[in-house]
Tab-separated table of C-alpha atoms in Angstrom:
chain	number	residue	atom	x	y	z
A	1	GLN	CA	68.095	72.344	120.577
A	2	GLN	CA	67.541	74.896	118.233
A	3	SER	CA	69.435	77.707	119.371
A	4	SER	CA	72.242	74.903	120.326
A	5	GLN	CA	71.956	73.173	116.980
A	6	GLN	CA	73.025	77.091	115.941
A	7	GLN	CA	76.126	77.710	117.742
A	8	GLN	CA	77.287	74.259	116.404
A	9	GLN	CA	76.940	75.291	112.765
A	10	GLN	CA	78.965	78.745	113.432
A	11	GLN	CA	81.327	77.156	115.251
A	12	GLN	CA	82.204	74.767	112.626
A	13	ALA	CA	81.601	77.639	109.816
A	14	GLU	CA	84.544	79.771	112.235
A	15	ASP	CA	86.342	76.472	112.314
A	16	ASP	CA	86.160	75.634	109.030
A	17	ILE	CA	87.654	79.639	108.040
A	18	GLU	CA	90.581	78.959	110.027
A	19	ASP	CA	91.450	75.611	108.932
A	20	TYR	CA	91.100	77.600	105.179
A	21	ALA	CA	94.393	77.188	103.454
A	22	LEU	CA	95.407	79.909	101.166
A	23	GLU	CA	97.905	80.000	98.313
A	24	PRO	CA	100.000	82.772	97.363
A	25	VAL	CA	98.932	83.884	94.511
A	26	ILE	CA	100.114	87.079	92.573
A	27	THR	CA	96.995	88.897	91.676
A	28	ALA	CA	97.978	92.713	89.714
A	29	ARG	CA	101.490	93.552	88.694
A	30	TYR	CA	103.096	95.927	86.274
A	31	PRO	CA	104.565	95.580	83.932
A	32	LYS	CA	101.757	92.915	82.589
A	33	GLU	CA	103.790	91.075	80.378
A	34	ASP	CA	107.596	90.435	81.187
A	35	TYR	CA	110.734	92.668	80.029
A	36	PRO	CA	112.328	90.028	77.299
A	37	ASP	CA	115.913	89.548	79.306
A	38	GLN	CA	114.181	89.590	82.945
A	39	PRO	CA	111.822	87.422	83.398
A	40	LEU	CA	109.604	87.386	86.756
A	41	ASN	CA	110.911	84.635	88.686
A	42	ILE	CA	108.019	82.240	89.156
A	43	ARG	CA	109.271	81.359	92.543
A	44	LEU	CA	108.265	84.733	93.526
A	45	PRO	CA	105.499	83.944	96.326
A	46	HIS	CA	108.080	82.121	98.190
A	47	PHE	CA	109.640	85.257	99.002
A	48	CYS	CA	107.068	87.083	99.467
A	49	HIS	CA	106.241	84.827	102.405
A	50	PRO	CA	109.650	84.087	103.699
A	51	GLU	CA	107.880	82.263	106.837
A	52	GLY	CA	106.594	79.421	104.138
A	53	THR	CA	103.925	79.395	101.930
A	54	ASP	CA	102.331	75.676	102.636
A	55	PHE	CA	101.122	76.780	106.026
A	56	ILE	CA	98.967	79.993	105.271
A	57	PHE	CA	95.889	80.327	107.170
A	58	PRO	CA	93.253	82.806	108.230
A	59	THR	CA	93.879	84.092	111.402
A	60	ARG	CA	91.753	86.266	114.085
A	61	GLU	CA	95.087	87.820	115.314
A	62	TYR	CA	95.091	90.700	113.161
A	63	LYS	CA	98.910	92.298	113.019
A	64	MET	CA	100.585	95.341	112.161
A	65	PRO	CA	102.198	95.841	108.397
A	66	ARG	CA	105.420	94.749	108.193
A	67	ILE	CA	108.390	94.922	105.641
A	68	HIS	CA	111.091	92.494	104.223
A	69	HIS	CA	113.608	92.092	101.795
A	70	PHE	CA	115.082	89.743	99.697
A	71	VAL	CA	117.589	89.884	97.006
A	72	LEU	CA	116.814	87.392	93.617
A	73	THR	CA	120.134	86.443	91.590
A	74	ASP	CA	120.194	84.738	88.500
A	75	SER	CA	122.495	82.250	86.335
A	76	LEU	CA	124.668	85.674	85.013
A	77	GLY	CA	125.106	86.757	88.388
A	78	GLY	CA	122.518	89.256	87.609
A	79	LYS	CA	120.043	90.680	90.866
A	80	GLN	CA	116.558	91.862	91.975
A	81	TYR	CA	116.493	93.272	94.967
A	82	GLY	CA	112.752	92.892	96.369
A	83	THR	CA	110.807	95.335	98.711
A	84	CYS	CA	107.812	93.557	100.638
A	85	LEU	CA	104.547	95.277	102.568
A	86	THR	CA	102.840	92.559	104.733
A	87	VAL	CA	99.298	94.103	105.195
A	88	TYR	CA	96.192	92.130	106.776
A	89	GLU	CA	93.378	92.273	105.310
A	90	GLU	CA	89.563	91.316	106.962
A	91	PHE	CA	89.535	87.597	104.895
A	92	PHE	CA	86.166	85.837	103.665
A	93	PRO	CA	86.139	82.310	101.972
A	94	PRO	CA	85.232	82.676	98.296
A	95	GLY	CA	81.913	81.125	97.707
A	96	LYS	CA	78.620	80.216	99.167
A	97	GLU	CA	80.001	79.693	102.850
A	98	GLY	CA	82.252	83.332	102.545
A	99	GLU	CA	79.116	85.438	101.448
A	100	GLU	CA	77.143	83.397	104.561
A	101	TYR	CA	79.548	84.665	107.020
A	102	ARG	CA	79.204	88.129	105.528
A	103	GLU	CA	75.584	88.535	105.740
A	104	LYS	CA	75.999	87.165	109.085
A	105	LYS	CA	78.698	89.029	110.527
A	106	LYS	CA	77.055	92.134	109.619
A	107	LYS	CA	74.288	91.642	111.261
A	108	ASP	CA	76.260	89.551	114.269
A	109	LYS	CA	79.547	92.014	115.213
A	110	SER	CA	80.080	89.755	117.549
A	111	LEU	CA	81.279	87.165	115.178
A	112	PRO	CA	85.060	86.978	115.008
A	113	THR	CA	86.536	88.399	112.159
A	114	PHE	CA	89.717	87.074	110.347
A	115	TYR	CA	92.401	88.499	108.767
A	116	ALA	CA	94.456	87.230	105.336
A	117	PRO	CA	98.336	88.713	104.250
A	118	ARG	CA	97.959	90.674	101.346
A	119	VAL	CA	101.527	91.497	100.024
A	120	LEU	CA	102.653	94.361	98.137
A	121	CYS	CA	106.315	94.011	96.077
A	122	LEU	CA	108.782	96.153	94.528
A	123	LEU	CA	111.359	94.699	92.119
A	124	SER	CA	114.603	96.661	90.843
A	125	THR	CA	117.773	96.343	89.482
A	126	TYR	CA	118.479	99.062	92.125
A	127	PRO	CA	119.586	98.219	95.482
A	128	TYR	CA	117.294	101.719	96.715
A	129	LEU	CA	116.174	99.103	99.408
A	130	SER	CA	114.987	101.816	102.235
A	131	SER	CA	113.751	104.299	99.950
A	132	PHE	CA	111.604	101.605	98.712
A	133	ARG	CA	110.460	100.557	102.175
A	134	THR	CA	109.512	104.167	102.683
A	135	TYR	CA	108.067	104.936	99.292
A	136	LEU	CA	105.662	101.481	100.080
A	137	THR	CA	104.788	102.188	103.101
A	138	GLN	CA	103.730	106.143	102.721
A	139	LEU	CA	101.575	104.491	99.587
A	140	TYR	CA	99.457	101.943	101.934
A	141	ARG	CA	99.159	105.389	104.779
A	142	LEU	CA	98.077	107.647	101.294
A	143	ALA	CA	95.694	104.429	100.458
A	144	THR	CA	93.967	103.589	103.804
A	145	SER	CA	94.127	106.150	105.948
A	146	THR	CA	93.998	109.180	104.063
A	147	ASN	CA	91.595	110.560	101.893
A	148	VAL	CA	93.899	112.682	99.754
A	149	MET	CA	94.245	110.178	97.108
A	150	THR	CA	93.881	111.621	93.400
A	151	ALA	CA	94.568	108.195	91.355
A	152	PRO	CA	93.992	105.026	91.520
A	153	ILE	CA	96.978	103.126	93.315
A	154	GLU	CA	98.391	101.371	90.583
A	155	ARG	CA	98.416	105.327	88.800
A	156	TYR	CA	101.411	105.056	91.873
A	157	VAL	CA	103.354	102.039	91.121
A	158	GLN	CA	103.289	102.849	87.252
A	159	ASN	CA	105.015	106.563	88.470
A	160	ILE	CA	107.324	104.974	90.645
A	161	CYS	CA	108.432	101.759	87.739
A	162	SER	CA	108.646	104.126	84.580
A	163	GLU	CA	108.564	107.953	85.198
A	164	ILE	CA	110.827	108.417	88.042
A	165	PRO	CA	114.373	108.318	86.819
A	166	ALA	CA	117.222	106.738	88.219
A	167	PRO	CA	120.035	108.979	89.143
A	168	PRO	CA	123.435	108.127	87.091
A	169	PRO	CA	126.001	107.206	89.775
A	170	GLY	CA	128.045	109.941	90.949
A	171	ALA	CA	126.389	112.952	93.398
A	172	PHE	CA	123.553	113.037	92.250
A	173	GLU	CA	119.791	111.652	93.350
A	174	VAL	CA	116.930	111.891	92.852
A	175	LYS	CA	113.317	113.051	95.050
A	176	LEU	CA	110.160	111.702	95.623
A	177	ASN	CA	108.259	113.527	97.728
A	178	ILE	CA	104.772	111.369	98.999
A	179	LEU	CA	102.899	111.879	101.431
A	180	GLY	CA	104.896	114.604	103.670
A	181	SER	CA	108.218	112.481	103.360
A	182	THR	CA	110.458	113.178	101.264
A	183	VAL	CA	111.927	109.876	99.380
A	184	ARG	CA	115.762	110.063	98.133
A	185	PHE	CA	117.161	107.654	95.850
A	186	TRP	CA	121.302	108.145	95.637
A	187	ALA	CA	123.996	106.081	93.617
A	188	PRO	CA	127.581	105.916	95.025
A	189	PRO	CA	130.462	106.166	91.878
A	190	ALA	CA	130.483	102.959	90.406
A	191	ASP	CA	133.887	101.992	91.655
A	192	GLN	CA	132.998	100.654	95.015
A	193	PRO	CA	134.912	97.555	96.345
A	194	ILE	CA	131.639	97.177	97.228
A	195	PRO	CA	128.191	96.765	95.654
A	196	TYR	CA	126.031	99.339	96.815
A	197	VAL	CA	123.323	98.687	98.789
A	198	SER	CA	120.937	101.001	100.187
A	199	LEU	CA	120.331	99.253	104.142
A	200	PRO	CA	121.261	101.011	107.022
A	201	PHE	CA	123.823	99.649	109.087
A	202	LYS	CA	122.255	100.085	112.724
A	203	VAL	CA	121.418	96.384	112.983
A	204	LEU	CA	124.749	94.715	112.013
A	205	PHE	CA	126.198	97.657	114.834
A	206	GLU	CA	123.812	95.768	117.224
A	207	CYS	CA	125.204	92.333	116.516
A	208	LEU	CA	128.926	92.672	116.250
A	209	ASP	CA	132.000	94.288	117.834
A	210	ILE	CA	133.872	96.760	116.105
A	211	GLY	CA	136.715	94.041	115.496
A	212	ASN	CA	134.129	91.552	113.435
A	213	VAL	CA	132.795	94.477	111.856
A	214	LEU	CA	135.489	95.129	109.739
A	215	PHE	CA	136.652	91.972	109.016
A	216	ALA	CA	133.070	91.094	107.390
A	217	TRP	CA	133.815	94.293	105.817
A	218	TYR	CA	137.398	93.532	104.852
A	219	THR	CA	136.480	90.249	103.421
A	220	LEU	CA	133.798	91.200	101.070
A	221	ALA	CA	135.740	93.907	100.042
């Protein structure tokens, strides 16, 4: 009878974790204060979770990291380009129940592991989306699967945000090496008929035939 009661309590604890609604919040940021002319968009967490922020719950299924992009446009037409890396980390609810489950799991490895999403987001007025994708991917690998990180992860974020110069429009490019990968930042001449966005065109050509690709290009120009 006692064993059956313990099983019921354990099942209830697992159900409570699965039903724990997660609210997206910004846990860390750089810089810590807004730029005077570019305040941080208060709805940024919603863009970091494009599937919606009302139904985020812990899951027993581990999901591979994924990348997505978005563009924020202000009232004056200014744009901020966002690149998000979503990873799934082991989750325990805050408070007494979470601590109790953590201690039980240390003793009983058969208990299920729960995961929750964490998003690392880079915002920039420059549309280097492919470069930011490579940088975030390699930074995550550096932090989780190697022992060669020589500084806190915040130092790497500060480096790309404040110390890596943006190349002037034209033929110059800036290169950044991280974990054996070269991240290139390049800006085309400023008089391009279509705004430059550093994204591969593979998906476009997979979805449209040549005629429709030319028509879309003509419409944008």
